[in-house]
C-alpha atoms as a printed R data frame, in Angstrom:
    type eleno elety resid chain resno       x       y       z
1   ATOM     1    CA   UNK     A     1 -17.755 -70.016 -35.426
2   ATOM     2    CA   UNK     A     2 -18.140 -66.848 -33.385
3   ATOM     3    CA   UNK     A     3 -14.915 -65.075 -32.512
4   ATOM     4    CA   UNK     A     4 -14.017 -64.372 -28.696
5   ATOM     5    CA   UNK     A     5 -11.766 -62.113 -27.282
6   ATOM     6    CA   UNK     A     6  -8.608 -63.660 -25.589
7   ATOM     7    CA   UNK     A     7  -8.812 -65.176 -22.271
8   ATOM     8    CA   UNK     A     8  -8.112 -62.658 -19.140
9   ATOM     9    CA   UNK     A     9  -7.209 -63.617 -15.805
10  ATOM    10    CA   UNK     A    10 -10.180 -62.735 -13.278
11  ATOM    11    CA   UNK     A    11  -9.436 -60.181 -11.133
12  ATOM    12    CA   UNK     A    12 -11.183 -59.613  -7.978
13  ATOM    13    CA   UNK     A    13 -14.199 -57.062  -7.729
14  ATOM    14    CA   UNK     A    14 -13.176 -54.132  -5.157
15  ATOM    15    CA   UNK     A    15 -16.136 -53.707  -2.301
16  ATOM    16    CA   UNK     A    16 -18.857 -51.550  -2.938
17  ATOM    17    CA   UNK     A    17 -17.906 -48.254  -1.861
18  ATOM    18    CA   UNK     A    18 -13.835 -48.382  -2.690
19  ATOM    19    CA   UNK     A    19 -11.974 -47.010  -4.762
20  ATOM    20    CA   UNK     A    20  -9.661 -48.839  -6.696
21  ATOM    21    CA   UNK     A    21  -6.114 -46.913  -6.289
22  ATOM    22    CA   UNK     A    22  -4.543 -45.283  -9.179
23  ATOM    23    CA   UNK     A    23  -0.495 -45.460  -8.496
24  ATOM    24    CA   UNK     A    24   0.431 -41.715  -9.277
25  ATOM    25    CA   UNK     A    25   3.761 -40.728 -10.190
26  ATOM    26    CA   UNK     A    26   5.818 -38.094  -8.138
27  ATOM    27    CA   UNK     A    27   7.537 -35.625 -10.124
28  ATOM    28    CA   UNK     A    28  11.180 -35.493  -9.363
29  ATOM    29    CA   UNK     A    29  12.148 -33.068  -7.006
30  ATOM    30    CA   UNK     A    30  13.569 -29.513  -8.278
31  ATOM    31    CA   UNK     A    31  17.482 -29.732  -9.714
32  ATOM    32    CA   UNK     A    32  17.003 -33.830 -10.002
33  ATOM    33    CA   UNK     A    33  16.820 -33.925 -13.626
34  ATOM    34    CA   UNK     A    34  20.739 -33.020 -14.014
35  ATOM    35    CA   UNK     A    35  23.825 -33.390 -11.584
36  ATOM    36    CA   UNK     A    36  24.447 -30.483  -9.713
37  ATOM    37    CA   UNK     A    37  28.192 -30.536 -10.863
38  ATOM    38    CA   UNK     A    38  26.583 -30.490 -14.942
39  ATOM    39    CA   UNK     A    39  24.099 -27.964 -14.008
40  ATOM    40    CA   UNK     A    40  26.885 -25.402 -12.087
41  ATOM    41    CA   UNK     A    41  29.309 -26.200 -15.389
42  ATOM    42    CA   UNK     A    42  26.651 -24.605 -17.117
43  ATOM    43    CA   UNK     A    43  26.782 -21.733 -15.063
44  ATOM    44    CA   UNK     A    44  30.245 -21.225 -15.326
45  ATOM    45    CA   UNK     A    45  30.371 -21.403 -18.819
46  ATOM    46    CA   UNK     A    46  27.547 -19.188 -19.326
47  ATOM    47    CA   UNK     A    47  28.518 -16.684 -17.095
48  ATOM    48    CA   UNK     A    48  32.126 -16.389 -18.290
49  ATOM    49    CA   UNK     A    49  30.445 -16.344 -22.472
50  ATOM    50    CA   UNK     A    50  28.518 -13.111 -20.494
51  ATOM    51    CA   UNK     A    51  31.358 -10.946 -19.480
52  ATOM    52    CA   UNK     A    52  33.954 -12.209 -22.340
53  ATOM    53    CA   UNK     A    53  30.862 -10.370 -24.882
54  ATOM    54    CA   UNK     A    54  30.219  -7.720 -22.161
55  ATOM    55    CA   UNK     A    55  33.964  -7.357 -21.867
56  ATOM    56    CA   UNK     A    56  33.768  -6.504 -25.824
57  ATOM    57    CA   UNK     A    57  30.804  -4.865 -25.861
58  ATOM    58    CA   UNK     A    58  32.023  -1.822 -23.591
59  ATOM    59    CA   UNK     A    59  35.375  -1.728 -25.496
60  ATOM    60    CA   UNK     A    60  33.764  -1.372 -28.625
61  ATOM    61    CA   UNK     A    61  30.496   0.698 -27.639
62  ATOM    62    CA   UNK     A    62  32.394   2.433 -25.041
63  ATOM    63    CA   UNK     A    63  36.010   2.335 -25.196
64  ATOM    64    CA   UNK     A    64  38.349   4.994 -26.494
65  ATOM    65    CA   UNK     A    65  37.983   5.542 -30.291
66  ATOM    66    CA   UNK     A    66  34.110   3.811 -30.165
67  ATOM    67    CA   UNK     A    67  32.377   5.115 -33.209
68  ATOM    68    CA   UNK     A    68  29.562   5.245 -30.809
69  ATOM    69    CA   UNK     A    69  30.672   6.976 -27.806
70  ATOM    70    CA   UNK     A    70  32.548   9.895 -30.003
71  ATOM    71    CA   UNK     A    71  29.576  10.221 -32.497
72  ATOM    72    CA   UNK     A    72  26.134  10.085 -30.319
73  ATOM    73    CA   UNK     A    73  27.782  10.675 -26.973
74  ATOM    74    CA   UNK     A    74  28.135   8.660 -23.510
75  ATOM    75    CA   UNK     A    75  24.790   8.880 -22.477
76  ATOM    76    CA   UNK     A    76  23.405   7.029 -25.855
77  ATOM    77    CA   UNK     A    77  26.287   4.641 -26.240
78  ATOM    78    CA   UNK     A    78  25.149   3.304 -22.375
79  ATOM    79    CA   UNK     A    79  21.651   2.757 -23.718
80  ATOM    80    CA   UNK     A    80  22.802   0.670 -26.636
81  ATOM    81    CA   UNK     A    81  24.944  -1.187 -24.487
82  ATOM    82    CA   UNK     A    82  22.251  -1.837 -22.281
83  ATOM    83    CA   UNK     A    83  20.035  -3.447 -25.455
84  ATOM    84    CA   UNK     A    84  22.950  -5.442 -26.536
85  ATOM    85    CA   UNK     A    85  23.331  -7.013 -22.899
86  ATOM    86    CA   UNK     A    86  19.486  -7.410 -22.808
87  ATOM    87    CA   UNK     A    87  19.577  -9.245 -25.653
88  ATOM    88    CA   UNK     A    88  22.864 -11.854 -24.910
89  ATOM    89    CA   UNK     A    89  20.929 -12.480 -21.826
90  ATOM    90    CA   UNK     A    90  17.974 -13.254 -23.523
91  ATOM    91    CA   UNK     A    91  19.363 -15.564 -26.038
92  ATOM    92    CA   UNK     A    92  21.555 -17.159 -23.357
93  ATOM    93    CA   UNK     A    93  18.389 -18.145 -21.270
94  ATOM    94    CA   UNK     A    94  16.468 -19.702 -24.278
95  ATOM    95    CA   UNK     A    95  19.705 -21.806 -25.467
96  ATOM    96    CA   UNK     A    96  20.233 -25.553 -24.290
97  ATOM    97    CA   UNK     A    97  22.697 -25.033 -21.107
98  ATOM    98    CA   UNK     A    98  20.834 -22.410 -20.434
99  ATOM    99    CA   UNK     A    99  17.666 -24.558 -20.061
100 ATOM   100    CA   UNK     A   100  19.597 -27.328 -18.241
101 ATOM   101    CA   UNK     A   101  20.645 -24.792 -15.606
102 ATOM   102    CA   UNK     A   102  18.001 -22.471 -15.600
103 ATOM   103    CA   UNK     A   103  20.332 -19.439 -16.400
104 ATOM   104    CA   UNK     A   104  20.902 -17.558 -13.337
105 ATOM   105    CA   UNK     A   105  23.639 -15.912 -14.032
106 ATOM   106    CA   UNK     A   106  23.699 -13.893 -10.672
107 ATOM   107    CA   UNK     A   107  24.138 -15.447  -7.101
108 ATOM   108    CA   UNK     A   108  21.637 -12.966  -5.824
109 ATOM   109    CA   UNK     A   109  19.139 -14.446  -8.252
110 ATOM   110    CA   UNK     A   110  20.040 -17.686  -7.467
111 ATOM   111    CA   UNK     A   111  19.409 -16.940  -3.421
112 ATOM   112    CA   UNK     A   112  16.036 -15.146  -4.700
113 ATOM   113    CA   UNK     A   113  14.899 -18.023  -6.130
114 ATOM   114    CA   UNK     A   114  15.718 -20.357  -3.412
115 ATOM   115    CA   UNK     A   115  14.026 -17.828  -0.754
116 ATOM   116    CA   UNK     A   116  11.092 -18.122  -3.071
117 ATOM   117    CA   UNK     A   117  10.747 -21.655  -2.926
118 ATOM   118    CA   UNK     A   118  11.663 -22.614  -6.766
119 ATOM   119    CA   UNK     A   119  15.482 -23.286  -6.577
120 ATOM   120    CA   UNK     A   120  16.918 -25.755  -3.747
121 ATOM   121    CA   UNK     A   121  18.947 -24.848  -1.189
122 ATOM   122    CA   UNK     A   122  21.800 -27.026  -1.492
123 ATOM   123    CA   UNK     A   123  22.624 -25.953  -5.023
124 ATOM   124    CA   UNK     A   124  23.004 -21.710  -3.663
125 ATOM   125    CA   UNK     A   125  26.323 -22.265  -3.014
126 ATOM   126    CA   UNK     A   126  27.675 -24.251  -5.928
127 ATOM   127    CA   UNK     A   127  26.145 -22.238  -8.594
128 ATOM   128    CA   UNK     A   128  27.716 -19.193  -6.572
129 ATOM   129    CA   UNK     A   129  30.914 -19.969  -6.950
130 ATOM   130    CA   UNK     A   130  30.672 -21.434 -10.677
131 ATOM   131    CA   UNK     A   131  28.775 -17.489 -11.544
132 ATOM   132    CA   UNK     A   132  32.131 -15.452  -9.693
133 ATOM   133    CA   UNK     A   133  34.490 -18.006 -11.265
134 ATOM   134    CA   UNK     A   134  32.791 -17.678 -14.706
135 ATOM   135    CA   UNK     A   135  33.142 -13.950 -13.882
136 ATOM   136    CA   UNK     A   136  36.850 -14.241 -13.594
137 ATOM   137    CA   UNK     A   137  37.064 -16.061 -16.889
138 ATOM   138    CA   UNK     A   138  35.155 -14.570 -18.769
139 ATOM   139    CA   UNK     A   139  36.571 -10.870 -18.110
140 ATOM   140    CA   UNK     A   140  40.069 -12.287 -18.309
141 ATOM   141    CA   UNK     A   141  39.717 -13.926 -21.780
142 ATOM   142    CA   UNK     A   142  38.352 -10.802 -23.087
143 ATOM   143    CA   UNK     A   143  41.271  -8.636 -21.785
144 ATOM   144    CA   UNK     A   144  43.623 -11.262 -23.167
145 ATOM   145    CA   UNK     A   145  41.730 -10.882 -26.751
146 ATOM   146    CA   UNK     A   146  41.780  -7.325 -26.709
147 ATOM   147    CA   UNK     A   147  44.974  -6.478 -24.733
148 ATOM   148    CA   UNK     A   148  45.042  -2.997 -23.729
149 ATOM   149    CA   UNK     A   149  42.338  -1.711 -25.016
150 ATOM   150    CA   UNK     A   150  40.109  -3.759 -22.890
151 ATOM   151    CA   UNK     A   151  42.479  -3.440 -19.934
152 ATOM   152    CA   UNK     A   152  43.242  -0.368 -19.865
153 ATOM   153    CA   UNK     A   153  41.276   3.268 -19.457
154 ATOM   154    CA   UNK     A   154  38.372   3.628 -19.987
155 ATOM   155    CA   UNK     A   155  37.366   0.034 -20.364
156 ATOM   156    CA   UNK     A   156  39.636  -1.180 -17.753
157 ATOM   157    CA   UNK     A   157  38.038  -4.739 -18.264
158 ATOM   158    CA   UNK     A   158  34.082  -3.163 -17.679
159 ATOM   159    CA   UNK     A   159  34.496  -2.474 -13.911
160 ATOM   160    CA   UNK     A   160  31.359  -0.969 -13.207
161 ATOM   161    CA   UNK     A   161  31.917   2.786 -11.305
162 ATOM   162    CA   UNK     A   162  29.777   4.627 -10.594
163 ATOM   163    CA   UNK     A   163  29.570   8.419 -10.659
164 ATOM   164    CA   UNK     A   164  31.525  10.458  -7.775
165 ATOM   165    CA   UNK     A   165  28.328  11.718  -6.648
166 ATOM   166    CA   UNK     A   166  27.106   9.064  -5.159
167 ATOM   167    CA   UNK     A   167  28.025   7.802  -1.601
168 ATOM   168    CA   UNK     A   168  28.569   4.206  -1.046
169 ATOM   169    CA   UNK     A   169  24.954   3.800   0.628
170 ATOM   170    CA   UNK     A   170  23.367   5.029  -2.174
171 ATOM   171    CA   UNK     A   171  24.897   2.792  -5.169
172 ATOM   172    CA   UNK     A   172  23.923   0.124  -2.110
173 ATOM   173    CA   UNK     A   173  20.138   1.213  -2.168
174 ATOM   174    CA   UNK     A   174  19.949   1.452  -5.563
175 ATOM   175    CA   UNK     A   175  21.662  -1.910  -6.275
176 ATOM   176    CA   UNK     A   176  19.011  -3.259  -3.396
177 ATOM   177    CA   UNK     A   177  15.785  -1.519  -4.693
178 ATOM   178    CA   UNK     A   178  16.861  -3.497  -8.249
179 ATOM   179    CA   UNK     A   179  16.789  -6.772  -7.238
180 ATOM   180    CA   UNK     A   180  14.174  -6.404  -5.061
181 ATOM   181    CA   UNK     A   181  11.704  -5.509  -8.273
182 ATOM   182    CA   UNK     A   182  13.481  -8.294 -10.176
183 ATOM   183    CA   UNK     A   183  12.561 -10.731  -6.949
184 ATOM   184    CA   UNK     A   184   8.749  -9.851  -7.487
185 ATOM   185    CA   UNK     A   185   9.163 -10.189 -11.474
186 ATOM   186    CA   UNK     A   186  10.318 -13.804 -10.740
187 ATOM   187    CA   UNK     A   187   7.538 -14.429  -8.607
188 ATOM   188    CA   UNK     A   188   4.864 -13.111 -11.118
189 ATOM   189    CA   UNK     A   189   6.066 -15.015 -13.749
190 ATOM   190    CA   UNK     A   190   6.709 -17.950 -12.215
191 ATOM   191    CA   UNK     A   191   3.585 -18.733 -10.393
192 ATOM   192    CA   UNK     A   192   1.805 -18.944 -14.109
193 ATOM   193    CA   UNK     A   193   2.081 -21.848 -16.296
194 ATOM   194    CA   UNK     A   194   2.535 -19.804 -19.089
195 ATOM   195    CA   UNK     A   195   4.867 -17.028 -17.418
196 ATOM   196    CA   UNK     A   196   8.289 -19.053 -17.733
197 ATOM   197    CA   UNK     A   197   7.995 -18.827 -21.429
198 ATOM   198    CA   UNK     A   198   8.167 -14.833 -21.032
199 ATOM   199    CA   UNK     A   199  10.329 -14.741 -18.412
200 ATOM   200    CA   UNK     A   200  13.742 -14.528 -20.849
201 ATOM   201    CA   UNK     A   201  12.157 -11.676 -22.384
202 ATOM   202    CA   UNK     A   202  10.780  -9.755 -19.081
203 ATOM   203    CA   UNK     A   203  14.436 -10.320 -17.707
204 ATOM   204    CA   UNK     A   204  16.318  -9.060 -21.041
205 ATOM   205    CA   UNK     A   205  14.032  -6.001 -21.341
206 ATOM   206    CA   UNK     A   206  14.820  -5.366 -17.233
207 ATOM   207    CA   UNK     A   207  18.500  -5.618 -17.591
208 ATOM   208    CA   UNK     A   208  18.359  -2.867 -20.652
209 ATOM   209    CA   UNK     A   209  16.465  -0.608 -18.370
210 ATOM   210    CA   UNK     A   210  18.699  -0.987 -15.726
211 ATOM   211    CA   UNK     A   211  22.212  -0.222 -17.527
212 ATOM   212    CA   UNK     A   212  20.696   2.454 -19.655
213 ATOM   213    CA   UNK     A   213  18.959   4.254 -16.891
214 ATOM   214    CA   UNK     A   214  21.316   4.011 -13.966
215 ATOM   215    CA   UNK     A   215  24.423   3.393 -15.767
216 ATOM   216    CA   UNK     A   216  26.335   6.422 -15.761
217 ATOM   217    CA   UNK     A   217  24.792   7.128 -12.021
218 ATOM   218    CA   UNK     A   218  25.323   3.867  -9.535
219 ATOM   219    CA   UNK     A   219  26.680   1.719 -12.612
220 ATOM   220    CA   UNK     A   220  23.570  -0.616 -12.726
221 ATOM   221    CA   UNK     A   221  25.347  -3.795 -12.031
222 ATOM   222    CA   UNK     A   222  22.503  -5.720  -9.652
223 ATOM   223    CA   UNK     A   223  24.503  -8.311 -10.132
224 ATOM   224    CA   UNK     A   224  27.693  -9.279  -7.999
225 ATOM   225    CA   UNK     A   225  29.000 -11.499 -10.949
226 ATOM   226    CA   UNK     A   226  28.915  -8.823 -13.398
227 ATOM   227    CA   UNK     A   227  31.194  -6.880 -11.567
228 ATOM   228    CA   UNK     A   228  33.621  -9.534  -8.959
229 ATOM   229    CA   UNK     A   229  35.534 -10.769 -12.166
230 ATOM   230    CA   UNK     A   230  35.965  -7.237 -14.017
231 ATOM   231    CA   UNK     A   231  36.677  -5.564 -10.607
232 ATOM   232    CA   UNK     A   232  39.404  -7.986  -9.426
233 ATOM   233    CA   UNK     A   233  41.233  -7.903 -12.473
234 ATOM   234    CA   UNK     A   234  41.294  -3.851 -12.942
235 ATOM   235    CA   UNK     A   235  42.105  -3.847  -8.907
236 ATOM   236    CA   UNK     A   236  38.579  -1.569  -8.308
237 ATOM   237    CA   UNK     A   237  38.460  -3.660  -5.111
238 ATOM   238    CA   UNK     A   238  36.989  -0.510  -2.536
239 ATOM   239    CA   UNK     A   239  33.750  -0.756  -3.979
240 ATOM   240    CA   UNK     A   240  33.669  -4.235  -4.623
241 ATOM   241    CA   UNK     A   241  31.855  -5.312  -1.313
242 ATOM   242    CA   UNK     A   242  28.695  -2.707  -2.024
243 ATOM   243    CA   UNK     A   243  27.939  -4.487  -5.511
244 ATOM   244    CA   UNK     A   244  28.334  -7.724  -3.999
245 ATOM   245    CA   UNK     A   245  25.991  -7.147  -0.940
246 ATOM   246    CA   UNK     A   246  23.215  -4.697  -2.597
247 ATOM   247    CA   UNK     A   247  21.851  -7.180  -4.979
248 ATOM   248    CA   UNK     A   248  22.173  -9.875  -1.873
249 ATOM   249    CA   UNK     A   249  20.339  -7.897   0.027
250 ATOM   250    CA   UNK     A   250  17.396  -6.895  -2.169
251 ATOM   251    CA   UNK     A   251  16.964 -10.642  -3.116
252 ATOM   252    CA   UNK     A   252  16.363 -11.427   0.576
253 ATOM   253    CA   UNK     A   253  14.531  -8.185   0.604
254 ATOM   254    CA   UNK     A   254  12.012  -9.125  -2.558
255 ATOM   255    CA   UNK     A   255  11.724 -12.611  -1.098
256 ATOM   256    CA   UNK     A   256  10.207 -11.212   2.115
257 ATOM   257    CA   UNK     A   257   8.388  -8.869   0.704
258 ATOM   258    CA   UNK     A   258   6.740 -11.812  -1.728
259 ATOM   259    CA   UNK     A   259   5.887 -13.793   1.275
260 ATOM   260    CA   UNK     A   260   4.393 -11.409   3.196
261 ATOM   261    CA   UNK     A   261   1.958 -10.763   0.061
262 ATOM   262    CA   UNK     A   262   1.288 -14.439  -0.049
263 ATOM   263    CA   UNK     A   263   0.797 -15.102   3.580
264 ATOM   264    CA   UNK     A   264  -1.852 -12.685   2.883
265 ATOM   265    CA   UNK     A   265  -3.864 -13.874   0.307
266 ATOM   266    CA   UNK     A   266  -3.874 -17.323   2.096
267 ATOM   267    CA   UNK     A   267  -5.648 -15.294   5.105
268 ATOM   268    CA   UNK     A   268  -8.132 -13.432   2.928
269 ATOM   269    CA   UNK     A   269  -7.575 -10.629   5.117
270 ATOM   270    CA   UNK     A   270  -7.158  -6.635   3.921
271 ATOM   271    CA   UNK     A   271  -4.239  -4.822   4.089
272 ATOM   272    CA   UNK     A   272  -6.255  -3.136   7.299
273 ATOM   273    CA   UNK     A   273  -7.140  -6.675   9.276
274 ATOM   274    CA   UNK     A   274  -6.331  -6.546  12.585
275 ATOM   275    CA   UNK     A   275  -5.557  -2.497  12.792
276 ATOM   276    CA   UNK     A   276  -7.120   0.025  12.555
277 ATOM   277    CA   UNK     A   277 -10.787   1.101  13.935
278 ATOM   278    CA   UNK     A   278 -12.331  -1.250  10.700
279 ATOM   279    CA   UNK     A   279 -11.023  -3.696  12.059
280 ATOM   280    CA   UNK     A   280 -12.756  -7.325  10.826
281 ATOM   281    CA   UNK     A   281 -15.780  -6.084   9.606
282 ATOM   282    CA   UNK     A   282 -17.056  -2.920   9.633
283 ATOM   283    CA   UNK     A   283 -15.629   1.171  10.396
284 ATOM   284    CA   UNK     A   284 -16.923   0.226  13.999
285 ATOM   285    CA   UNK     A   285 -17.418  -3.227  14.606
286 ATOM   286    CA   UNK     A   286 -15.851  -4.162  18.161
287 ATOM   287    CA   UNK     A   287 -13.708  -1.364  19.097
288 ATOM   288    CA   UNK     A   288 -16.517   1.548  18.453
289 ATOM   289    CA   UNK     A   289 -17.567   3.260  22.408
290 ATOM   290    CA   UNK     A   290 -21.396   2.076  21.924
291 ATOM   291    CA   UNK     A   291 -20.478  -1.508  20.833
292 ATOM   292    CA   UNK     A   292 -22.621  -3.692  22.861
293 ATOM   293    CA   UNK     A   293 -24.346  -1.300  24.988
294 ATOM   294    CA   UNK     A   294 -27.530   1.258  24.976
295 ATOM   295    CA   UNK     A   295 -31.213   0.749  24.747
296 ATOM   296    CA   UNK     A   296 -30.170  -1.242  21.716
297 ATOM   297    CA   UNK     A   297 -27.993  -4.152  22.345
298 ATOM   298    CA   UNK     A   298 -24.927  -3.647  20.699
299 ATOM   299    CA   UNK     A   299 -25.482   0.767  19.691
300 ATOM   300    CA   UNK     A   300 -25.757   2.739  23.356
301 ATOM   301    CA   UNK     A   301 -23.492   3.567  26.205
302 ATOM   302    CA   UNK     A   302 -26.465   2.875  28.597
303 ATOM   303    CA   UNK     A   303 -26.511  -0.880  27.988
304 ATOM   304    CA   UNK     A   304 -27.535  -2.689  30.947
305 ATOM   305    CA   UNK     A   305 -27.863   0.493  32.785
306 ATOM   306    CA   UNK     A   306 -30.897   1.903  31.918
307 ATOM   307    CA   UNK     A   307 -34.244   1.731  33.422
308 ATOM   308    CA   UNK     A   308 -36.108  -0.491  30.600
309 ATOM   309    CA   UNK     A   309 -32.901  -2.871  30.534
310 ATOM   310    CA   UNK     A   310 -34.404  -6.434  30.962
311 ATOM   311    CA   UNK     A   311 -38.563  -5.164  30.639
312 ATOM   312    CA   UNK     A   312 -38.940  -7.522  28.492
313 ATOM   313    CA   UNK     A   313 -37.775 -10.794  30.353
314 ATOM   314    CA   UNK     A   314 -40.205  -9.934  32.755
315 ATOM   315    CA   UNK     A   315 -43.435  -8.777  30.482
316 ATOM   316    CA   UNK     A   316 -46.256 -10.406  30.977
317 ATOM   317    CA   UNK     A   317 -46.383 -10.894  27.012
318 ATOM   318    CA   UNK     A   318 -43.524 -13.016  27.175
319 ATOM   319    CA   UNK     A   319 -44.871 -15.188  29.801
320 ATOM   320    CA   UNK     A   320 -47.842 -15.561  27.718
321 ATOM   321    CA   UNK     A   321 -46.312 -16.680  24.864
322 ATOM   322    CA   UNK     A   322 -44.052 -18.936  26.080
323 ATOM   323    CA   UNK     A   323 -46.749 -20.882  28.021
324 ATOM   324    CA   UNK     A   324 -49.197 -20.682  24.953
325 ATOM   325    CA   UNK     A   325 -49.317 -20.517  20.960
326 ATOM   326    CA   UNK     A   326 -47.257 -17.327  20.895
327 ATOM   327    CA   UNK     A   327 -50.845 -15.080  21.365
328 ATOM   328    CA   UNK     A   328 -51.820 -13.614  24.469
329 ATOM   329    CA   UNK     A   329 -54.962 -14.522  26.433
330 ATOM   330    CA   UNK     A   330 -57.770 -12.713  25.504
């Protein structure tokens, strides 16, 4: 007895030539693997866990009686404050609801990413709101924990100011020029595989750079959640609107600028097509006086003008060969 394999139902031969189809499956579209209302709960929770430890952190780096601040100075206790919010952010972005809502943490980032095509639109404004509620919550738990010595001078909940120095339009340029580098970060990192793994990293070590570098100048908030809830509670309000439209404004800023680099790698063209007297293909071609013209077709401003223009259309050597094997007649 020879063993057979089981019985299967004939199925009919496709035509030479066809391919049989392979179903494929579509990936869900971006923000369909959670509700938005989970996703913007995440937000708000892990925005207001931000500012409550950013809250503490500048009361205790900062604040009056800081071991910090009275032993290595202002300028030093900013740059440690600086790592430490590097590093919550970091740690935030790599936890669970930080995976489930990607961690944005700042509207502006949230509108970056949407302008560059990896967040959808319909989700900007919820996850807005959760980030300045968060805000709010956060800062006000903190002061409530603390009492006055988070509320009060100089903590006064971590409202960002910045120094008297600078004018409104520059804390706005500087808060702009910020996102706008973080904008083109987010678009490095994310158009490689591989780059969202070092992307809570790249943004932790940014954020440190910021605050200790431009902390005790413009504040280095570049982020309008960082500083709505802290500001509204210590009643810094006439500043408010430049920290909440700077970082808005470089997003939309970085996002154009990201396009504009795409748009031209999809051309293949240099960053001199179209202008210039290169343009195309050469330091001359098309635009150059002697294009076209001269003794030369295409080299001479006497093109068509000169006396031997068109001898050779009527040489008797081109007669010849055109009515023979290509040899005159001897």
């Amino acid at each position: 007895m020879t063993l057979r394999p089981a019985h299967e139902p004939v199925r009919p031969r496709p035509p030479a030539g066809f391919a049989v189809p392979v179903p494929k499956h579509s990936a869900p579209p971006v923000g369909a693997v959670s509700p938005v209302a989970v996703r913007a709960g995440c937000e708000f929770g892990l925005t207001a866990l931000l500012l409550f430890l950013v809250v503490t952190a500048v009361r205790w780096l900062v604040g009056t009686g800081s071991p910090v601040a009275v032993v290595f100075g202002p300028p030093l206790a900013t740059a440690v404050l600086g790592l430490v919010t590097g590093g919550l952010l970091t740690v935030l972005m790599v936890s669970s609801p930080g995976r489930c809502s990607g961690c944005h943490l700042n509207p502006a980032v949230t509108l970056a990413l949407w302008r560059l095509g990896a967040f959808p639109g319909r989700d900007v404004a919820p996850y807005a709101l959760a980030q300045l509620a968060g805000s709010l919550a956060g800062a006000w738990s903190a002061g409530a924990l603390w009492g006055p010595a988070a509320t009060g001078d100089p903590v006064r909940s971590a409202s960002v100011r910045p120094d008297p120095a600078w004018s409104d339009a520059a804390v706005l340029g500087a808060e702009a020029v910020v996102l706008v580098g973080v904008t083109v970060m987010l678009a490095v990192f994310l158009s490689r595989p591989v780059g969202s793994r070092g992307l809570p990293y790249a943004v932790g070590v940014t954020t440190a750079v910021v605050i200790a570098v431009l902390g005790r100048s413009s504040g280095g908030s570049a982020n309008p959640a960082r500083q709505f809830g802290p500001a509204v509670l210590a009643g810094d309000v006439d500043r408010l609107w430049v920290y909440l439209l700077g970082p808005v404004l470089g997003a939309v800023l970085g996002a154009v600028l990201v396009d504009a680099v795409r748009c031209r790698r999809r051309s293949g063209a240099g960053p001199w097509a179209g202008a210039g007297p290169w343009t195309r293909v050469g330091p001359w071609a098309g635009v150059a006086p002697w294009a076209k013209v001269g003794p030369w077709p295409g080299f001479g401003p006497w093109s068509g003008v000169s006396p031997w223009a068109g001898l050779l259309r009527r040489s008797p050597l081109r007669r010849r060969c055109a009515r023979g094997d290509g040899s005159p007649r001897r």
